Short mmCIF file of C-alpha atoms in Angstrom, two decimals:
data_model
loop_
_atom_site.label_atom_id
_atom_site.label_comp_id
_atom_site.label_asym_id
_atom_site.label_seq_id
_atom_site.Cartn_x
_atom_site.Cartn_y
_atom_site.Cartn_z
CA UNK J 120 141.00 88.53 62.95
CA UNK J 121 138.95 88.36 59.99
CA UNK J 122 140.21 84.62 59.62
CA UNK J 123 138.62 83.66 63.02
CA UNK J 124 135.07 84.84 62.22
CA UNK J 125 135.23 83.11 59.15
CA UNK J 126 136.62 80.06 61.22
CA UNK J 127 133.23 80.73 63.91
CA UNK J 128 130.97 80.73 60.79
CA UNK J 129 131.98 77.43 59.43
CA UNK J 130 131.80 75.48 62.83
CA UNK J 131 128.39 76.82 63.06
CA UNK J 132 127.47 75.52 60.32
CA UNK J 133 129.36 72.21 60.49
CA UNK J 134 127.53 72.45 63.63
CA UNK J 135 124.31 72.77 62.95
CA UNK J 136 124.34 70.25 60.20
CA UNK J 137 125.35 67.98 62.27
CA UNK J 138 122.57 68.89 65.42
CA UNK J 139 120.12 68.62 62.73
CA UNK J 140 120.76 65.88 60.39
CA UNK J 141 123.31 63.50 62.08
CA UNK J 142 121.34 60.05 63.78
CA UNK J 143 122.72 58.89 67.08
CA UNK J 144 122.15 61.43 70.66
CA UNK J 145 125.90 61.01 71.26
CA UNK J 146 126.50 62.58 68.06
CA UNK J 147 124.33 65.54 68.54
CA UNK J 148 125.54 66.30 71.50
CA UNK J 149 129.01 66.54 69.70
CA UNK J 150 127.44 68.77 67.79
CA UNK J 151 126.00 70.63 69.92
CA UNK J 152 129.52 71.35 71.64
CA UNK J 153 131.10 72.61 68.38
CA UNK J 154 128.21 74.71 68.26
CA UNK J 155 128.83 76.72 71.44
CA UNK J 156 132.57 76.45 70.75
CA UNK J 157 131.84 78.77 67.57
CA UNK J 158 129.46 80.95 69.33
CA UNK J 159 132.08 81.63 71.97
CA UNK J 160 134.91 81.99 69.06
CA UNK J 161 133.14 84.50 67.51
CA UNK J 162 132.05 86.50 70.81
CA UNK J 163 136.00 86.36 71.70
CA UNK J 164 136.96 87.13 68.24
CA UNK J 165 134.78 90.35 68.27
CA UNK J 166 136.51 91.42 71.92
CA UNK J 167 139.53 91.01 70.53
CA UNK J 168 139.00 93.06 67.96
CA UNK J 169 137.81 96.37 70.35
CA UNK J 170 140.54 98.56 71.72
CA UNK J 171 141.32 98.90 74.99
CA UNK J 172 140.99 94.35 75.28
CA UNK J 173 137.30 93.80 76.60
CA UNK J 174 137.45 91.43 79.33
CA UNK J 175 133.54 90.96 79.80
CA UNK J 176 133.04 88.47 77.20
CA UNK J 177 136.03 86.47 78.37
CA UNK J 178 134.38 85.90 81.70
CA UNK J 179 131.01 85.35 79.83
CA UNK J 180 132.66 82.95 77.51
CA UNK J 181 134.35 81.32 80.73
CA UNK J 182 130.71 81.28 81.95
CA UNK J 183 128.88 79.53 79.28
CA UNK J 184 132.34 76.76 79.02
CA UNK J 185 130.91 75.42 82.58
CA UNK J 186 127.03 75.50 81.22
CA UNK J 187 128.33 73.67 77.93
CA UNK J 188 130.08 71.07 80.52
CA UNK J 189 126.98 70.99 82.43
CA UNK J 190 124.08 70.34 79.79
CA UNK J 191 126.70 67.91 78.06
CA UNK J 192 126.69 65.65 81.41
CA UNK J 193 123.14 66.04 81.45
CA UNK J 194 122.56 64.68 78.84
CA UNK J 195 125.37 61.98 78.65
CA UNK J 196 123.37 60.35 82.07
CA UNK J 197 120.34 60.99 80.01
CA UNK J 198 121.60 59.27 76.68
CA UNK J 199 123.40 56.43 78.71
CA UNK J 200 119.57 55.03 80.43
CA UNK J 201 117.66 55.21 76.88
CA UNK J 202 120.66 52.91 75.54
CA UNK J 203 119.92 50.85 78.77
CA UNK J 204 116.31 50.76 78.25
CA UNK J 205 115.20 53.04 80.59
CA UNK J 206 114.23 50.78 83.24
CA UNK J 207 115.81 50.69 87.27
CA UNK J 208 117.10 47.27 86.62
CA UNK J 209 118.44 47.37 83.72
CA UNK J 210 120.52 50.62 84.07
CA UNK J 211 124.25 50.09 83.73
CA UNK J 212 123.51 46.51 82.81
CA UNK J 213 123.81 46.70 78.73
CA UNK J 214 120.89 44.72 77.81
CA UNK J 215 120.28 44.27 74.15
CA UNK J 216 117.82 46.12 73.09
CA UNK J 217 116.05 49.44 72.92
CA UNK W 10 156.47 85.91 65.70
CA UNK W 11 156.93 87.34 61.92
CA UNK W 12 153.85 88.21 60.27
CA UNK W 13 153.52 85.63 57.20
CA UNK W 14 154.63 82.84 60.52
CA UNK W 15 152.08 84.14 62.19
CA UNK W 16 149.62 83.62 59.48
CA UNK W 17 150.53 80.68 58.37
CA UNK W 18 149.59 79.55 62.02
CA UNK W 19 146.69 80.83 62.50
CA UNK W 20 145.99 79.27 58.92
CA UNK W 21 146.69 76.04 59.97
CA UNK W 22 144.87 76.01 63.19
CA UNK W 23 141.89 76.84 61.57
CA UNK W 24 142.47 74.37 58.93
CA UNK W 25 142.63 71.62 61.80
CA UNK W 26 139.54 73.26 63.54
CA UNK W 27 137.54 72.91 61.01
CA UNK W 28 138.44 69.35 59.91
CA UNK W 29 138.05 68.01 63.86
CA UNK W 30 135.26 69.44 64.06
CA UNK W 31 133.85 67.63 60.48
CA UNK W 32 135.33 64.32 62.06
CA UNK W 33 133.50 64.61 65.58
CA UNK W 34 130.43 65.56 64.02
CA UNK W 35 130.36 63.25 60.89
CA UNK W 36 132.62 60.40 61.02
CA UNK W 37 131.44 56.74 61.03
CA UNK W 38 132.54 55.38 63.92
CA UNK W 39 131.84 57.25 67.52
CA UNK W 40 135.30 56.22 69.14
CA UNK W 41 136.32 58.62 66.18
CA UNK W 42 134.25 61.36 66.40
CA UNK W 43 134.80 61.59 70.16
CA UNK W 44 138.83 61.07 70.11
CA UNK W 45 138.40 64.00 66.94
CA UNK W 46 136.21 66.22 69.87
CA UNK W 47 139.09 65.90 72.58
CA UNK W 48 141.36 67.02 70.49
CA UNK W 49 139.34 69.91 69.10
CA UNK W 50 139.06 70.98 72.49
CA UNK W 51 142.86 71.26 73.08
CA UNK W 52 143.51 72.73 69.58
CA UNK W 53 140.86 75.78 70.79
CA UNK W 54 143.35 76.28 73.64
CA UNK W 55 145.92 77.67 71.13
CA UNK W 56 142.95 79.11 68.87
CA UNK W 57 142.21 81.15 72.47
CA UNK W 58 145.74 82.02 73.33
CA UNK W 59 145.93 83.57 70.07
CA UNK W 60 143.18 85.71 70.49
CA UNK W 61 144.67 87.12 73.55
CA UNK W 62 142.28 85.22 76.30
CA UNK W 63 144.68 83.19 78.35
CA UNK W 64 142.16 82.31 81.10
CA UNK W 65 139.92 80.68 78.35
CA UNK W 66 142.45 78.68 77.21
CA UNK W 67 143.31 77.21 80.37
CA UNK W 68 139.32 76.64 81.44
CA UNK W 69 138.91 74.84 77.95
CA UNK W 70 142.24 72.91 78.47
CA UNK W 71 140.98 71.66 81.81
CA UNK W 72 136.92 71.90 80.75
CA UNK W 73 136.45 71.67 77.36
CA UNK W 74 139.11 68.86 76.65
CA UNK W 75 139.61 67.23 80.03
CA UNK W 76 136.48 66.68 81.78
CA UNK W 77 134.11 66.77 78.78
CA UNK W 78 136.03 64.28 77.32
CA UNK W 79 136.49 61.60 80.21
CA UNK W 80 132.83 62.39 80.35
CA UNK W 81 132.39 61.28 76.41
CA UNK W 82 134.78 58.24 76.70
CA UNK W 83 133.17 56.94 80.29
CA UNK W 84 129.31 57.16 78.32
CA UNK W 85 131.14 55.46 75.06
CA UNK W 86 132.27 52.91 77.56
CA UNK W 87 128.71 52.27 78.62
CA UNK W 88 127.25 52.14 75.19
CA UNK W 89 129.50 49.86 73.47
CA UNK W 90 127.58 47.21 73.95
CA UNK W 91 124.15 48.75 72.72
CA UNK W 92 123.53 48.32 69.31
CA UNK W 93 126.19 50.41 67.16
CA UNK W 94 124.87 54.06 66.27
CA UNK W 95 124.11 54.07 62.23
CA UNK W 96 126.56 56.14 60.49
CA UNK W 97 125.95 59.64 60.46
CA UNK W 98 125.88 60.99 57.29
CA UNK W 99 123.13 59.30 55.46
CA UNK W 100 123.41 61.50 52.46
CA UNK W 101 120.28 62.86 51.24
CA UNK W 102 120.88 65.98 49.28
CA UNK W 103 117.53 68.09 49.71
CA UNK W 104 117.88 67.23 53.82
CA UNK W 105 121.13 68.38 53.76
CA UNK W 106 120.52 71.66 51.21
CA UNK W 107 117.38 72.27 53.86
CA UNK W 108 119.49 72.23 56.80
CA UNK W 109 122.27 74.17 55.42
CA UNK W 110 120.12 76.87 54.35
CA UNK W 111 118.39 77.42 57.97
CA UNK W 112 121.78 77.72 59.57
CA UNK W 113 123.43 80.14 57.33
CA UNK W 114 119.83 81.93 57.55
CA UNK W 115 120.86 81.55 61.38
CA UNK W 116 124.14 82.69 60.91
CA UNK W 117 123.29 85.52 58.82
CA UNK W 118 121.27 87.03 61.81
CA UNK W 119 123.26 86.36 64.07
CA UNK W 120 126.02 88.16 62.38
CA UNK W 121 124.10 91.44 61.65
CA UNK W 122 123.10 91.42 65.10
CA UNK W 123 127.09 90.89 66.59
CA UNK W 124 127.58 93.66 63.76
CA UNK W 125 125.14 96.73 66.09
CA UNK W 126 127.07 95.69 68.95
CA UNK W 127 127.97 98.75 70.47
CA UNK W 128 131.40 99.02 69.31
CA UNK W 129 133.90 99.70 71.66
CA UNK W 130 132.77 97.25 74.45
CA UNK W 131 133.17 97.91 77.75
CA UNK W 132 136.97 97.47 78.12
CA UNK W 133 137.55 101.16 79.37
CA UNK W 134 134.59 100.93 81.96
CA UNK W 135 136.36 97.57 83.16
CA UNK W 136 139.48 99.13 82.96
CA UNK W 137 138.50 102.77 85.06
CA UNK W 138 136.66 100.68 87.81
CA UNK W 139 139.81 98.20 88.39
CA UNK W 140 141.70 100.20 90.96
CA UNK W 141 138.18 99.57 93.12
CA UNK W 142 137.80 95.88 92.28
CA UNK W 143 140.05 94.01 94.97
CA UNK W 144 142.30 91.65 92.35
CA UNK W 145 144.50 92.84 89.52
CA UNK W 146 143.46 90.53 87.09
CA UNK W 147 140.63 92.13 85.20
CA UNK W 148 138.59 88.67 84.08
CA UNK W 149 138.64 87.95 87.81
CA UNK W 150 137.29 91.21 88.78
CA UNK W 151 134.38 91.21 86.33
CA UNK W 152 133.67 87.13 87.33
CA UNK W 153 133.53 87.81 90.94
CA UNK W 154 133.36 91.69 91.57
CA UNK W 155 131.26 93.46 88.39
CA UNK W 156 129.02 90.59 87.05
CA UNK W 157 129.09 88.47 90.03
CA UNK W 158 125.62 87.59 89.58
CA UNK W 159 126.73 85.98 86.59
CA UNK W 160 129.12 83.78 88.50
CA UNK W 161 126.33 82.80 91.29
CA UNK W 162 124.32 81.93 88.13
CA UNK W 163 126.46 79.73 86.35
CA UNK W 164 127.38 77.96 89.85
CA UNK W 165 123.76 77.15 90.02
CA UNK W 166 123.31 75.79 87.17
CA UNK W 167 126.20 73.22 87.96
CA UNK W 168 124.30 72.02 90.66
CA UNK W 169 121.12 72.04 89.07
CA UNK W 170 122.64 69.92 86.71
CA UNK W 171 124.31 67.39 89.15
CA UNK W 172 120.36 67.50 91.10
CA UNK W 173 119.07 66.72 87.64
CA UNK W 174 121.71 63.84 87.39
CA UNK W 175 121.26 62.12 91.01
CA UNK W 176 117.43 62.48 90.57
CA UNK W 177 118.09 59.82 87.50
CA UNK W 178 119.36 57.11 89.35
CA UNK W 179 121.58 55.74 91.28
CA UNK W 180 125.80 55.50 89.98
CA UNK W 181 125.01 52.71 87.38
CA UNK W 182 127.66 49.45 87.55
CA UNK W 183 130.29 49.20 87.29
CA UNK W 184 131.79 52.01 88.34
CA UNK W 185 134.44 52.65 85.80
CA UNK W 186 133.71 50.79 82.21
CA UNK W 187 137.01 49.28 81.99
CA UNK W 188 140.71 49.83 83.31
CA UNK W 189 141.98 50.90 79.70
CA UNK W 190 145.79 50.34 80.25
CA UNK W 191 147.78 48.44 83.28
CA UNK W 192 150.20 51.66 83.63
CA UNK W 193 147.13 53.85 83.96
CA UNK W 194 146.84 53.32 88.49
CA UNK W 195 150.00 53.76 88.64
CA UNK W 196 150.54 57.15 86.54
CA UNK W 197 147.03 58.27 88.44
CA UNK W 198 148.23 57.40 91.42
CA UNK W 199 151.82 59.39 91.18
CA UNK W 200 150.12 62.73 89.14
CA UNK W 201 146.98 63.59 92.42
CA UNK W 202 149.54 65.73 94.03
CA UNK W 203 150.45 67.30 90.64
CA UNK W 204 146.85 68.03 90.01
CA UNK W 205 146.74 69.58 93.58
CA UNK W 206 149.63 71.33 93.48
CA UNK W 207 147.99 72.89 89.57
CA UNK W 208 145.06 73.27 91.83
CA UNK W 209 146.76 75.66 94.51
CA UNK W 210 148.75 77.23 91.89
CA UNK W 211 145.64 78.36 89.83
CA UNK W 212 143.68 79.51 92.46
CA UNK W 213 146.63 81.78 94.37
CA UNK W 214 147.33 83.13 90.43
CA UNK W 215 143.82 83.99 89.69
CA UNK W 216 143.73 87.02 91.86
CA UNK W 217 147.22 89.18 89.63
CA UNK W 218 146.94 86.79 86.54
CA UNK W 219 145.04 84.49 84.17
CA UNK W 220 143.45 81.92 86.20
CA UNK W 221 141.21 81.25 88.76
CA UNK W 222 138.32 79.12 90.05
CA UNK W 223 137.09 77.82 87.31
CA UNK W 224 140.62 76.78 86.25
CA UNK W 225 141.12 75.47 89.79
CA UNK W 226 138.25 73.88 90.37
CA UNK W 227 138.24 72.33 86.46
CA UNK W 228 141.67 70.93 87.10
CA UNK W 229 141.15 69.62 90.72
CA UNK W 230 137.89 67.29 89.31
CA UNK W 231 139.32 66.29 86.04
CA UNK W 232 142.10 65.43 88.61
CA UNK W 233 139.36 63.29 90.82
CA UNK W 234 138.14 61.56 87.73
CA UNK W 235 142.08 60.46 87.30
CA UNK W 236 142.44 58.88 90.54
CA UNK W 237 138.78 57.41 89.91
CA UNK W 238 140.40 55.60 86.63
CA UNK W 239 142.98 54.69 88.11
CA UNK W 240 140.74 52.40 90.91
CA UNK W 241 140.25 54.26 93.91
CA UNK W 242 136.78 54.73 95.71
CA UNK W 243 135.55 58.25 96.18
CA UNK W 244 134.75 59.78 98.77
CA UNK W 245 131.52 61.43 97.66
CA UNK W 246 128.53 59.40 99.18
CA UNK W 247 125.07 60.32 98.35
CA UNK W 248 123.46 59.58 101.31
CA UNK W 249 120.48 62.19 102.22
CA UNK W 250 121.81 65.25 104.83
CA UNK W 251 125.19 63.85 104.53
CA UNK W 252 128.18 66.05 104.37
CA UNK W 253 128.82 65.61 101.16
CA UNK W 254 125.22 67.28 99.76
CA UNK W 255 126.82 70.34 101.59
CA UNK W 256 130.07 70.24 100.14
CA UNK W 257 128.35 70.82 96.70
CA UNK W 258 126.06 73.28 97.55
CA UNK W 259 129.04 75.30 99.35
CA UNK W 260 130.18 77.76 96.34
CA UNK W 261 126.18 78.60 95.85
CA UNK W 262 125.66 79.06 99.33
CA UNK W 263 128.91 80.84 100.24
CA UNK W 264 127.76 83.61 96.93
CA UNK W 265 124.07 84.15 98.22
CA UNK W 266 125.63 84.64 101.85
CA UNK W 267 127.81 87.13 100.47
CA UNK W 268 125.41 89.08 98.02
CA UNK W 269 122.97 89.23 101.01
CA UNK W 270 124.99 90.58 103.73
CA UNK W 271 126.02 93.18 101.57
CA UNK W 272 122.61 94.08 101.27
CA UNK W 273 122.31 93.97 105.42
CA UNK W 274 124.92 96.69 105.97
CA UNK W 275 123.48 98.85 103.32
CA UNK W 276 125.24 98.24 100.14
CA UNK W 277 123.06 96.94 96.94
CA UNK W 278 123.04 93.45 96.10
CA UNK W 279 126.62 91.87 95.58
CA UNK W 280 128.10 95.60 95.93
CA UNK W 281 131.12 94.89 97.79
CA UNK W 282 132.67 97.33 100.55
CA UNK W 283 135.59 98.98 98.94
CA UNK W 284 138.05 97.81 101.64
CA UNK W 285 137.01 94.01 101.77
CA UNK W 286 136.70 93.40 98.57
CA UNK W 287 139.81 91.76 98.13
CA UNK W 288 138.59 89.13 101.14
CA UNK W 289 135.56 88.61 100.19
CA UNK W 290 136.91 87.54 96.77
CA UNK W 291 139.22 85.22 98.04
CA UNK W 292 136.91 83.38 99.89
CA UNK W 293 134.38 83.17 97.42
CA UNK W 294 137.19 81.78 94.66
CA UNK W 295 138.39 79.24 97.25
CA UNK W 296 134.65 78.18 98.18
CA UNK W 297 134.04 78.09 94.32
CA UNK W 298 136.39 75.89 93.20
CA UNK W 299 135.80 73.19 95.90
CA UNK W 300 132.36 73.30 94.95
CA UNK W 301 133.14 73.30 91.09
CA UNK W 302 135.89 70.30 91.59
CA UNK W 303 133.62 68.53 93.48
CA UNK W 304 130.55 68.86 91.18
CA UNK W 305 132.40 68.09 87.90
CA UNK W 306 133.28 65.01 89.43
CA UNK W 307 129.68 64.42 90.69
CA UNK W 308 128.41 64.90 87.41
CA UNK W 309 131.59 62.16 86.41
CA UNK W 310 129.99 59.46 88.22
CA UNK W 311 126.60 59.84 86.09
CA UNK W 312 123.70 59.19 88.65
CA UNK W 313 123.66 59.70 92.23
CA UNK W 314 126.74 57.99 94.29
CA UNK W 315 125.32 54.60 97.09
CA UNK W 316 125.21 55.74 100.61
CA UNK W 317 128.34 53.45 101.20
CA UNK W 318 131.08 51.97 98.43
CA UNK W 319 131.41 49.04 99.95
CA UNK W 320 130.68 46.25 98.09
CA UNK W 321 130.09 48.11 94.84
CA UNK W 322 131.76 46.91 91.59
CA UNK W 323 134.45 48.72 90.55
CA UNK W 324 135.19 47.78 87.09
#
């Protein structure tokens, strides 16, 4: 089990180095997923580890899976209007620009 | 499995977690990094399934993987043609020694404070109050029994979300980027009733064994989004006080009905009665994944669907 909380530690860091120093939102964001992937690996990691299996964390973890999916959506329909420019008119009509 | 197998697996897996993970968060090009996600996602299925949590697995199969990633590729789509994202790892050492530094200062406390956890969970509480709980499946019972609050929670935010979406905007053209392979209507077309069939199974499962709503409801939209791709219309309108506005709101509204009339006949909030239980479950799973299918694929379409699809651009 060991070998999965070392495996949770280095996508949080991989993880935060790339929320924090990585250009580009759709990037982050990726980021940001691997994040909560290793904060749920470790959480699950540290259930498995207690004796009887505790199932709390697995529904918590199941939990925070549809959050992740729901702040990721967020902010893909977020991401996708700034690359549009923001305006009514030219959403979902690729203009050039910024 | 032998032991050294079994090491030598879980080696490897985290070998391959770690270097998808480097690729989706670092790699040059964004097709890349989001193809390197996706698959992440599915390799954390196994990483779950060795850990013993089967119903994780299958919500980050269907979740993680599926829908977040049709979700990545459809924005990609949209962005291609915006200027191309610089390369992410502009490599400036003291940035980079500064960041690493605040995360494994992060780390570091977060770890000493998963460390005072008190240590033998709550496993044997879960496990004593189980007879009482309506389902068999203990992840069930805590989701929709124990911490049901939880679940009415998390629901809420979904929609919140999909509100926060629609108030951006209307579904921006076209529809669907672009029709990525000439097989792809076809194969949609013939795997909808294998994604409703998954659907049924799931939910009827989650009750005696790992699965569930979420599962359910995960598969059934990732399932939508399918048929979308392959170049149907929906159904979902967003016209105001149409049907479909209470379609979405039905697994929120179905919970609060339920926590409140047990507080009606005397019971605290979301304190089932003993002989019910296993009712009241059931309809709050099935209510719960409709809503959860149908918001996924809300939140799919990226801004809030025309009153009619008539006459709207496809691809």
């Amino acid at each position: 089990m060991m070998l999965y909380l070392l495996l949770a530690s280095g996508l949080f860091l991989i993880g935060c180095h790339g929320l924090f120093a990585s250009e580009g939102m759709l990037r982050k964001l990726l980021a940001l997923n691997v994040l909560s992937s290793a904060v749920f690996l470790a959480f699950v990691t540290i259930a498995r580890m207690s004796d009887p299996l505790d199932p709390v964390p697995h529904a918590i973890v199941l939990t925070g899976l549809v959050v992740t999916v729901s702040t990721t959506a967020v902010a893909l329909a977020i991401v996708i209007r700034l690359a549009a420019g923001g305006s009514d008119l030219s959403r979902g009509r690729r203009e050039e620009d910024e | 499995m032998a032991p050294l197998a079994s090491h030598a697996y879980d080696l490897l897996l985290a070998g391959a977690l770690l270097w998808l993970a480097w690729q989706a968060t670092h790699a040059a090009d964004l097709f890349r990094s989001v193809i390197s996600f996706i698959v992440f996602g599915l390799l954390m299925a196994l990483a779950w399934i060795r850990l013993d949590a089967p119903d994780i697995a299958l919500a980050e199969a269907a979740i993680g993987a599926g829908v977040t990633g049709a979700l990545l590729l459809s924005a990609l789509g949209r962005l291609t043609s915006a200027p191309a994202e610089k390369p992410a790892a502009t490599r400036r050492w003291p940035g980079t020694i500064a960041v690493l530094a605040l995360a494994a200062t992060v780390l570091a406390l977060l770890g000493a404070a998963a460390w005072q956890l008190p240590a033998p969970g709550l496993g044997d509480a879960v496990a004593g109050h189980m007879p009482r709980a309506g389902v068999d499946n203990p992840v069930t019972g805590v989701l929709l029994n124990f911490r049901a609050f939880d679940t009415l929670l998390e629901i809420g935010v979904l929609l919140l979300a999909v509100v926060a979406i629609w108030s951006l905007g209307p579904t921006p053209e076209p529809l669907v980027p672009a029709i990525p392979s000439p097989a792809l209507p076809a194969l949609g077309r013939m795997l909808w009733p294998m994604f409703v069939l998954a659907t049924f199974y799931l939910l009827w499962r989650g009750t005696h064994a790992p699965g569930g709503a979420f599962q359910a409801g995960a598969v059934l939209g990732a399932g939508g989004i399918l048929v979308i791709l392959a170049g149907a219309r929906p159904w979902l309108t967003g016209e105001d006080n149409g049907p479909w506005r209470w379609l979405l709101s039905l697994g929120v509204v179905t919970m609060l009905l339920a926590a409140l009339s047990t507080t009606l006949i005397g019971q605290r909030f979301f304190e089932y009665p003993e002989s019910a239980a296993a009712g009241v479950i059931l309809v709050l799973e099935i209510t719960a994944a409709i809503s959860i299918a149908m918001l996924l694929f809300a939140a799919y379409l990226n801004g809030q669907p025309p009153a009619r699809w008539r006459g709207y651009p496809h691809s």
